[in-house]
Rosetta silent file (secondary structure, phi, psi, omega in degrees, C-alpha in Angstrom):
SEQUENCE: XXXXXXXXXXXXXXXXXXXXXXXXXXXXXXXXXXXXXXXXXXXXXXXXXXXXXXXXXXXXXXXXXXXXXXXXXXXXXXXXXXXXXXXXXXXXXXXXXXXXXXXXXXXXXXXXXXXXXXXXXXXXXXXXXXXXXXXXXXXXXXXXXXXXXXXXXXXXXXXXXXXXXXXXXXXXXXXXXXXXXXXXXXXXXXXXXXXXXXXXXXXXXXXXXXXXXXXXXXXXXXXXXXXXXXXXXXXXXXXXXXXXXXXXXXXXXXXXXXXXXXX
SCORE:     score description
SCORE:     0.000 S_00000001
   1 L     0.000  -42.867 -179.983   -2.751  -19.220   -5.383 S_00000001
   2 H   -64.273  -42.517 -179.376   -2.882  -21.245   -2.155 S_00000001
   3 H   -62.429  -40.321  179.748   -6.589  -21.987   -2.649 S_00000001
   4 H   -62.787  -44.392  179.156   -5.931  -23.201   -6.182 S_00000001
   5 H   -60.427  -47.186  179.953   -3.173  -25.554   -4.986 S_00000001
   6 H   -60.562  -43.994 -178.009   -5.390  -26.994   -2.235 S_00000001
   7 H   -62.735  -42.056  179.789   -8.282  -27.440   -4.662 S_00000001
   8 H   -63.179  -46.634 -179.064   -6.099  -29.245   -7.193 S_00000001
   9 H   -61.312  -45.596 -178.741   -4.642  -31.583   -4.550 S_00000001
  10 H   -64.652  -43.074 -179.793   -8.081  -32.373   -3.097 S_00000001
  11 H   -60.585  -45.809  179.007   -9.617  -32.933   -6.536 S_00000001
  12 H   -63.686  -42.580 -179.729   -6.867  -35.323   -7.553 S_00000001
  13 H   -61.787  -45.067 -179.936   -7.086  -37.128   -4.210 S_00000001
  14 H   -64.072  -40.783 -179.237  -10.852  -37.516   -4.485 S_00000001
  15 H   -61.702  -43.788  179.621  -10.593  -38.719   -8.058 S_00000001
  16 H   -63.896  -45.377 -177.316   -8.032  -41.345   -7.084 S_00000001
  17 H   -67.194  -43.481  179.225  -10.037  -42.479   -4.049 S_00000001
  18 H   -62.755  -41.561  177.559  -13.363  -42.570   -5.912 S_00000001
  19 H   -60.718  -41.437  179.046  -11.748  -44.533   -8.711 S_00000001
  20 H   -62.990  -41.403  179.011  -10.355  -46.925   -6.124 S_00000001
  21 H   -62.647  -44.773 -179.080  -13.806  -47.300   -4.530 S_00000001
  22 H   -61.556  -40.419  178.525  -15.414  -47.976   -7.906 S_00000001
  23 H   -63.483  -44.744 -179.229  -12.814  -50.609   -8.682 S_00000001
  24 H   -63.264  -43.660  179.737  -13.317  -52.225   -5.281 S_00000001
  25 H   -62.161  -43.745 -179.363  -17.095  -52.132   -5.643 S_00000001
  26 H   -60.785  -43.874  179.419  -16.891  -53.578   -9.137 S_00000001
  27 H   -65.365  -40.597 -178.017  -14.629  -56.366   -7.944 S_00000001
  28 H   -63.852  -44.157 -179.649  -16.853  -56.949   -4.915 S_00000001
  29 H   -66.067  -39.329  177.508  -20.002  -57.196   -6.982 S_00000001
  30 H   -64.392  -41.112  178.516  -18.382  -59.538   -9.436 S_00000001
  31 H   -62.745  -41.579  179.500  -17.076  -61.624   -6.560 S_00000001
  32 H   -64.149  -38.695 -179.080  -20.526  -61.562   -5.012 S_00000001
  33 H   -62.838  -32.094 -179.049  -22.099  -62.659   -8.273 S_00000001
  34 H   -83.543  -46.648 -171.489  -19.836  -65.696   -8.337 S_00000001
  35 H   -86.087  -24.482 -173.113  -19.720  -66.609   -4.670 S_00000001
  36 L  -125.895   40.311  175.535  -23.202  -65.619   -3.559 S_00000001
  37 L   -62.068  135.696  177.689  -25.560  -66.505   -6.365 S_00000001
  38 L   -57.357  136.196 -177.835  -29.075  -67.049   -5.012 S_00000001
  39 E  -119.858  138.084  177.090  -29.708  -70.726   -4.600 S_00000001
  40 L   -63.711  -14.720 -178.550  -33.044  -72.478   -4.525 S_00000001
  41 L   -89.841  -24.124 -175.939  -31.614  -74.451   -1.648 S_00000001
  42 E  -157.037  142.542  175.443  -30.606  -71.508    0.568 S_00000001
  43 L  -100.175    0.599 -175.503  -31.067  -67.766    0.838 S_00000001
  44 H   -65.407  -33.231 -177.583  -28.126  -67.249    3.159 S_00000001
  45 H   -68.280  -33.396  175.864  -25.770  -66.562    0.344 S_00000001
  46 H   -64.428  -41.261  176.019  -27.893  -63.660   -0.832 S_00000001
  47 H   -62.646  -40.108  177.171  -27.786  -62.254    2.683 S_00000001
  48 H   -60.189  -37.212  177.608  -24.026  -62.710    2.673 S_00000001
  49 H   -65.253  -37.448  178.235  -23.853  -60.656   -0.539 S_00000001
  50 H   -66.470  -41.322  177.867  -25.760  -57.853    1.128 S_00000001
  51 H   -62.134  -36.525  177.972  -23.390  -57.868    4.092 S_00000001
  52 H   -64.391  -39.408  179.263  -20.493  -57.657    1.675 S_00000001
  53 H   -66.517  -37.226  176.634  -22.070  -54.545    0.044 S_00000001
  54 H   -62.855  -34.726  176.364  -22.531  -52.957    3.459 S_00000001
  55 H   -63.560  -37.975  177.620  -18.805  -53.475    4.027 S_00000001
  56 H   -65.507  -40.421  177.868  -18.082  -51.570    0.817 S_00000001
  57 H   -62.411  -39.753  176.749  -20.292  -48.703    1.985 S_00000001
  58 H   -62.817  -39.619  179.032  -18.372  -48.600    5.252 S_00000001
  59 H   -62.870  -43.409  179.294  -15.141  -48.516    3.257 S_00000001
  60 H   -62.530  -40.671  178.782  -16.436  -45.606    1.193 S_00000001
  61 H   -61.895  -43.926  179.687  -17.434  -43.732    4.354 S_00000001
  62 H   -65.315  -38.705  179.177  -13.994  -44.243    5.847 S_00000001
  63 H   -67.326  -34.631  176.295  -12.327  -43.121    2.634 S_00000001
  64 H   -63.620  -39.787  176.097  -14.467  -39.972    2.620 S_00000001
  65 H   -62.653  -39.162  178.915  -13.249  -39.250    6.148 S_00000001
  66 H   -63.008  -37.166  177.435   -9.699  -39.826    4.885 S_00000001
  67 H   -61.753  -44.730  179.764  -10.314  -37.247    2.120 S_00000001
  68 H   -63.386  -41.593  178.503  -11.389  -34.657    4.687 S_00000001
  69 H   -64.425  -42.011  179.212   -8.361  -35.385    6.854 S_00000001
  70 H   -62.661  -41.009  177.989   -6.087  -35.156    3.798 S_00000001
  71 H   -59.972  -45.358  179.412   -7.677  -31.846    2.820 S_00000001
  72 H   -61.764  -44.136 -177.723   -7.052  -30.454    6.283 S_00000001
  73 H   -65.808  -42.667  179.000   -3.425  -31.654    6.306 S_00000001
  74 H   -63.051  -42.292  178.951   -2.678  -30.224    2.855 S_00000001
  75 H   -61.292  -44.775  179.006   -4.209  -26.890    3.841 S_00000001
  76 H   -62.089  -43.670 -178.465   -2.126  -26.734    7.023 S_00000001
  77 H   -64.290  -41.499 -178.505    1.057  -27.634    5.135 S_00000001
  78 H   -67.257  -46.244 -177.026    0.457  -25.049    2.421 S_00000001
  79 H   -72.365  -24.008  179.139   -0.435  -22.230    4.795 S_00000001
  80 H   -67.536  -21.080  177.973    2.435  -23.077    7.134 S_00000001
  81 L   -89.080    0.480 -179.929    4.822  -22.026    4.375 S_00000001
  82 L  -103.378  103.973  179.922    3.163  -18.641    4.070 S_00000001
  83 L   -78.439  124.939  179.196    4.717  -16.206    6.502 S_00000001
  84 L   -58.391  133.214 -179.413    2.300  -13.399    7.363 S_00000001
  85 L  -106.828  148.987  177.574    3.571  -10.141    6.009 S_00000001
  86 L   -76.310  179.933  179.884    3.091   -6.726    7.469 S_00000001
  87 L   -62.603  138.059 -179.417    1.524   -3.899    5.523 S_00000001
  88 L   -76.673  124.891 -179.697    3.341   -3.068    2.299 S_00000001
  89 L   -83.789  129.142  178.089    4.870    0.358    2.483 S_00000001
  90 L   -75.074  144.029  177.931    4.359    2.467   -0.593 S_00000001
  91 L   -67.605  137.506  179.720    7.442    4.061   -2.092 S_00000001
  92 L   -76.486  132.469  174.747    7.673    7.747   -1.305 S_00000001
  93 L   -87.540   92.975 -176.011    7.453   10.052   -4.275 S_00000001
  94 H   -65.957  -19.398 -177.587   10.221   12.440   -3.311 S_00000001
  95 H   -70.707  -11.795  178.392    9.503   14.616   -6.325 S_00000001
  96 H   -70.946  -18.871 -177.435    6.385   15.907   -4.575 S_00000001
  97 L   -87.653  155.061 -177.605    8.592   18.021   -2.304 S_00000001
  98 L  -110.982  -19.125 -178.369    9.900   21.457   -3.205 S_00000001
  99 E  -132.851  148.971  174.937   12.649   22.017   -0.656 S_00000001
 100 E  -121.451  132.486 -178.357   15.496   20.013    0.816 S_00000001
 101 E  -113.804  111.907  178.796   16.910   20.911    4.210 S_00000001
 102 E   -84.366  122.727 -178.012   20.487   19.835    4.862 S_00000001
 103 E   -95.193  124.217  178.572   21.020   19.363    8.594 S_00000001
 104 E  -131.293  167.342  178.332   24.457   20.250    9.939 S_00000001
 105 L   -67.926  -17.846 -177.506   26.001   20.909   13.337 S_00000001
 106 L   -99.915    2.765  179.323   26.260   24.577   12.400 S_00000001
 107 E   129.178  172.463 -179.997   22.616   24.936   11.398 S_00000001
 108 E   -89.637  145.220  176.555   20.191   24.019    8.634 S_00000001
 109 E  -119.061  115.415 -176.536   20.694   24.851    4.975 S_00000001
 110 E  -100.389  126.756 -178.925   17.448   25.091    3.020 S_00000001
 111 E  -117.046  125.188  173.817   17.504   24.566   -0.734 S_00000001
 112 E   -93.795  128.761 -177.526   14.526   25.317   -2.959 S_00000001
 113 E   -86.258  144.007  177.195   14.446   23.139   -6.074 S_00000001
 114 L   -98.656   73.217 -172.511   13.776   24.539   -9.546 S_00000001
 115 L   -67.909  -29.354 -178.934   11.668   21.592  -10.692 S_00000001
 116 L   -76.208  -27.561 -177.151   10.138   23.392  -13.672 S_00000001
 117 L   -95.650  -27.596 -178.099   13.499   24.427  -15.067 S_00000001
 118 L  -144.372   70.958 -172.384   15.572   21.343  -14.186 S_00000001
 119 H   -61.843  -46.772 -174.709   13.157   18.498  -13.498 S_00000001
 120 H   -72.124  -38.381  177.043   15.563   15.564  -13.699 S_00000001
 121 H   -68.122  -35.770  177.077   18.317   17.214  -11.666 S_00000001
 122 H   -66.456  -44.166  177.518   15.749   18.255   -9.066 S_00000001
 123 H   -61.076  -42.440  179.763   14.394   14.715   -8.895 S_00000001
 124 H   -58.053  -47.741 -177.908   17.930   13.397   -8.581 S_00000001
 125 H   -66.768  -42.280  179.990   18.704   15.663   -5.634 S_00000001
 126 H   -65.549  -42.384  179.606   15.384   14.980   -3.907 S_00000001
 127 H   -64.050  -44.857 -179.297   15.702   11.219   -4.342 S_00000001
 128 H   -66.991  -40.988  177.910   19.266   11.162   -3.017 S_00000001
 129 H   -63.692  -50.332 -176.117   18.375   13.411   -0.092 S_00000001
 130 H   -63.868  -31.764 -178.452   15.240   11.483    0.787 S_00000001
 131 L   -83.436   -4.870 -179.995   16.952    8.102    0.610 S_00000001
 132 L    85.980   12.135 -177.393   19.737    9.179    2.974 S_00000001
 133 L   -59.105  -37.041 -176.376   22.429    9.060    0.288 S_00000001
 134 L   -87.431   -6.455 -176.102   24.006   12.284    1.514 S_00000001
 135 L   -57.469  128.695  176.541   23.875   11.433    5.204 S_00000001
 136 L    70.834    5.441  169.933   27.257   11.927    6.946 S_00000001
 137 L   -80.656  168.999 -179.918   28.982   13.079    3.778 S_00000001
 138 E  -140.633  165.785  177.583   30.681   16.473    3.911 S_00000001
 139 L   -75.426  102.268 -170.252   31.645   19.447    1.789 S_00000001
 140 L   -87.592  -13.388 -177.867   35.083   18.218    0.752 S_00000001
 141 E  -137.499  132.069  176.967   36.127   21.154   -1.419 S_00000001
 142 E  -133.617  145.740  172.241   35.836   24.873   -0.828 S_00000001
 143 E  -125.052  106.441 -174.680   36.994   27.902   -2.734 S_00000001
 144 L   -49.582  128.171  177.854   36.798   30.951   -0.408 S_00000001
 145 L    76.791   -3.547 -174.994   34.343   33.510   -1.692 S_00000001
 146 L  -120.442  -57.009 -176.732   33.477   31.356   -4.697 S_00000001
 147 E  -162.139  163.618  169.279   31.935   27.958   -3.956 S_00000001
 148 E  -129.398  141.360 -175.591   31.558   24.919   -1.712 S_00000001
 149 E  -124.930  136.333  179.889   31.305   21.414   -3.132 S_00000001
 150 E  -152.016 -165.982  177.600   29.766   18.265   -1.594 S_00000001
 151 L    90.932   10.147 -178.441   27.628   15.228   -2.220 S_00000001
 152 L   -97.558  119.669  178.286   30.412   12.671   -2.715 S_00000001
 153 H   -66.093  -15.612  177.936   29.892    9.329   -0.906 S_00000001
 154 H   -64.969  -18.898  179.351   33.648    8.791   -1.069 S_00000001
 155 H   -70.927   -8.815  178.936   33.966   11.214    1.826 S_00000001
 156 H   -76.286  -19.860  179.307   32.555    8.472    4.038 S_00000001
 157 L   -91.733 -176.243 -176.306   35.803    6.526    3.890 S_00000001
 158 L  -100.102   17.525 -177.641   39.178    7.442    5.359 S_00000001
 159 L  -110.663   99.376 -179.340   40.891    8.109    2.027 S_00000001
 160 H   -67.137  -16.937 -177.197   40.960   11.822    1.210 S_00000001
 161 H   -67.716  -25.173 -177.878   42.631   11.053   -2.127 S_00000001
 162 H   -98.970    3.257  177.683   39.379    9.774   -3.647 S_00000001
 163 L   -65.590  134.735 -178.720   37.184   12.643   -2.475 S_00000001
 164 L    92.503    0.930 -176.794   35.567   14.329   -5.437 S_00000001
 165 L  -115.274    1.507 -174.662   35.740   11.198   -7.593 S_00000001
 166 L  -114.280 -179.577  174.964   32.604    9.313   -6.514 S_00000001
 167 L   107.520  142.472  176.476   28.856    9.372   -6.759 S_00000001
 168 L  -134.226  170.353  179.002   26.091    8.208   -9.078 S_00000001
 169 L   -78.487  176.283 -177.951   22.636    9.435   -9.950 S_00000001
 170 L   -67.257  -14.693 -177.898   19.434    8.300   -8.246 S_00000001
 171 L   -73.632  -16.238  178.617   18.917    5.689  -10.972 S_00000001
 172 L   138.494  177.103 -176.930   21.574    3.437   -9.497 S_00000001
 173 L   -58.552  135.873  176.372   25.261    2.631   -9.317 S_00000001
 174 L    66.032   18.494  176.425   27.396    4.016  -12.146 S_00000001
 175 L  -101.134  148.797 -176.608   24.494    5.950  -13.692 S_00000001
 176 L  -130.222  167.242 -178.938   24.808    9.591  -14.703 S_00000001
 177 E  -107.713  146.120  173.217   22.550   12.477  -15.697 S_00000001
 178 L   -81.865  150.874  179.497   22.342   14.340  -18.956 S_00000001
 179 L   -64.490  147.592  176.210   22.689   18.106  -18.833 S_00000001
 180 L  -119.590  106.684 -179.549   19.477   20.157  -18.685 S_00000001
 181 L   -70.414  132.420  175.979   19.770   23.444  -20.495 S_00000001
 182 L  -153.673  177.331 -176.994   17.890   26.270  -18.804 S_00000001
 183 L   -97.434   12.235  178.586   18.064   30.007  -18.239 S_00000001
 184 L   -73.250  139.943 -174.690   19.006   29.783  -14.542 S_00000001
 185 L  -106.216  156.148  176.262   22.155   31.693  -13.710 S_00000001
 186 L   -85.675   69.038  175.308   25.055   31.001  -11.381 S_00000001
 187 L   -96.195  166.327 -176.261   24.270   33.886   -9.109 S_00000001
 188 L   -48.443  124.771  179.741   25.031   33.974   -5.381 S_00000001
 189 L    94.801   -6.245 -179.634   23.267   31.050   -3.661 S_00000001
 190 E   -69.226  142.847  176.866   22.641   29.005   -6.814 S_00000001
 191 E  -107.971  124.749 -173.977   22.941   25.225   -6.443 S_00000001
 192 E  -131.374  165.107 -174.583   24.464   23.533   -9.465 S_00000001
 193 E   -98.339  131.766  173.326   25.573   20.057  -10.478 S_00000001
 194 L   -73.990  142.698  176.439   29.170   18.931  -10.619 S_00000001
 195 L  -137.001  171.083  178.030   30.006   16.993  -13.781 S_00000001
 196 L   -85.728 -146.680 -177.539   32.926   15.207  -15.374 S_00000001
 197 L   -73.667  -26.147 -179.980   34.672   16.080  -18.617 S_00000001
 198 L  -100.407  167.344 -178.165   31.527   15.681  -20.701 S_00000001
 199 L   -72.542  -23.443 -175.519   28.189   17.525  -20.483 S_00000001
 200 L  -109.558   49.635 -173.670   26.191   14.396  -19.582 S_00000001
 201 L  -130.269   29.740  178.434   28.285   13.167  -16.669 S_00000001
 202 E   -82.820  142.699  179.904   26.552   14.479  -13.538 S_00000001
 203 L  -123.145 -100.334 -179.428   26.093   12.073  -10.628 S_00000001
 204 L  -116.538  -17.669 -175.058   25.498   13.033   -7.007 S_00000001
 205 L   -76.650  143.584 -179.670   27.970   15.850   -6.391 S_00000001
 206 E  -139.187  166.559  175.325   26.766   19.433   -6.304 S_00000001
 207 E  -142.069  156.113  178.275   28.145   22.866   -5.505 S_00000001
 208 E  -119.278  126.724  179.664   26.806   26.167   -4.216 S_00000001
 209 E   -85.820  137.143 -176.352   28.203   29.411   -5.571 S_00000001
 210 L   -98.588   -4.597  175.299   28.950   32.076   -2.972 S_00000001
 211 L  -153.202  168.331 -179.380   29.171   34.896   -5.492 S_00000001
 212 L   -66.057  131.287  179.141   28.045   35.476   -9.061 S_00000001
 213 L  -132.409   77.303 -175.566   29.966   33.280  -11.524 S_00000001
 214 H   -61.887  -25.102 -179.693   28.596   34.042  -15.003 S_00000001
 215 H   -67.709  -14.416  177.608   31.311   31.969  -16.696 S_00000001
 216 H   -84.618  -16.822 -177.673   29.617   28.841  -15.300 S_00000001
 217 E   -61.022  129.428 -179.246   26.334   29.629  -17.055 S_00000001
 218 L    85.249  -13.962  179.251   25.643   27.026  -19.740 S_00000001
 219 L   -95.380  -33.597 -179.999   28.508   24.858  -18.497 S_00000001
 220 E  -129.323  154.449 -177.779   26.783   23.374  -15.470 S_00000001
 221 L   -91.280  114.532  172.965   23.100   22.733  -14.704 S_00000001
 222 E   -79.793  132.389 -178.212   21.614   24.971  -12.030 S_00000001
 223 E  -134.086    2.354 -179.664   18.722   23.168  -10.309 S_00000001
 224 E  -168.931 -177.158 -179.008   18.117   25.022   -7.053 S_00000001
 225 E  -150.300  138.965  175.782   18.873   27.894   -4.744 S_00000001
 226 E   -77.943  121.791 -179.440   19.855   28.250   -1.097 S_00000001
 227 E  -109.470  -15.745  175.341   17.151   30.315    0.593 S_00000001
 228 E  -144.567  134.243  174.328   18.257   29.804    4.209 S_00000001
 229 L    95.365   12.104  179.266   21.717   29.126    5.644 S_00000001
 230 H   -61.948  -32.204  179.304   23.979   30.550    2.943 S_00000001
 231 H   -62.352  -30.194  177.954   26.006   32.236    5.683 S_00000001
 232 H   -65.124  -41.200 -179.965   26.865   28.780    7.065 S_00000001
 233 H   -71.054  -37.584  177.755   28.399   27.823    3.730 S_00000001
 234 H   -61.370  -43.042  179.174   30.259   31.119    3.435 S_00000001
 235 H   -66.232  -39.375  179.680   31.817   30.541    6.847 S_00000001
 236 H   -62.987  -33.516 -179.089   32.661   26.922    5.952 S_00000001
 237 H   -72.788  -15.303 -178.463   34.526   28.144    2.874 S_00000001
 238 L   -92.562   -2.132 -179.193   36.737   30.373    5.019 S_00000001
 239 L   -70.486  145.793  176.814   38.099   27.515    7.110 S_00000001
 240 L   -67.715  154.972 -179.327   41.786   26.680    6.688 S_00000001
 241 E  -168.065 -170.718 -178.228   42.586   23.513    4.797 S_00000001
 242 E   -95.215  129.791  179.487   44.841   21.562    2.464 S_00000001
 243 E   -61.518  143.434  178.069   45.300   22.907   -1.106 S_00000001
 244 L  -112.049  147.837 -177.536   43.852   20.727   -3.872 S_00000001
 245 L   -65.699  -28.107  178.765   45.289   20.301   -7.351 S_00000001
 246 L   -82.779    1.465 -179.906   41.903   21.117   -8.944 S_00000001
 247 L   102.825  147.783 -179.257   41.856   24.383   -7.006 S_00000001
 248 L    86.794 -163.160 -174.088   40.506   25.338   -3.629 S_00000001
 249 E  -136.102  155.096  167.123   41.029   23.557   -0.318 S_00000001
 250 E   -97.301  115.532 -174.580   40.018   20.497    1.623 S_00000001
 251 E   -63.677  144.710  175.807   38.822   21.966    4.962 S_00000001
 252 L   -67.650  -37.179  176.720   40.491   20.803    8.143 S_00000001
 253 L  -124.231   80.837 -174.400   37.075   20.755    9.811 S_00000001
 254 L   -67.990  155.803  177.806   34.643   20.169    6.954 S_00000001
 255 L   -79.924  117.932 -175.746   30.934   20.864    7.194 S_00000001
 256 E   -95.552  137.983  173.807   29.144   17.524    7.599 S_00000001
 257 L   -89.809  101.013 -178.691   25.635   16.805    6.288 S_00000001
 258 L   -70.838  -32.174 -179.088   24.146   14.896    9.218 S_00000001
 259 E  -172.000  176.924 -179.195   20.856   14.301    7.473 S_00000001
 260 E  -145.602  131.281  175.829   18.367   15.688    5.030 S_00000001
 261 E  -122.741  151.303 -175.470   14.645   16.245    5.308 S_00000001
 262 E  -114.224  142.761  178.398   12.232   17.223    2.573 S_00000001
 263 L  -137.577    0.000    0.000    9.321   19.627    2.729 S_00000001
């Protein structure tokens, strides 16, 4: 693009200058024809006409130098507006990974994704984990012996009243996921998606069941399983806390997700 701009500017400049030279030469020759016609009485005027033509050649030479200088200046000006950029980083395809490891102060929790059974929910979880969406959020709701719930960015603020009400899918703000029917069951260690009142209202929140809950089958989309660290979640669910109207407790010392790495 820069080369094209420079070429256009130089071409136009040369065309203008050459046209100007041709006009000057034409005027000079006509002037010479009038003022320096060869005379049988003297040849000096013919010599004067030649000197005038040499002056035009000098003018053309100087204008050619001006074209080169103009070309250089235009090139410098154009390139000076182009800030060198570093290497472009390719976007990471988080879907290539099979496990997500939630890092907490009490140990790591490893989740294996069921990508073949719940591809979009698995992608959603991997994308949110990989992008740091879950960093410093915490499991805001626990039901002892039954489940722990997390993944809400609202837990990052100081208002406990809005915990459990936030979160969007990996597609962007205010976007949600449609349910993915599969044959995965809500058995101990299953990771499933929290949703709203409708079936296609999942965002970022998820829960892990601590015991078999067959009544959840078909109601929520299971997309993974905890294969390491389930005991950490069981212990977190036993912490004392404040009762919630939707059932369960808000832990006094909730389990924080410090970070997430994918493997």
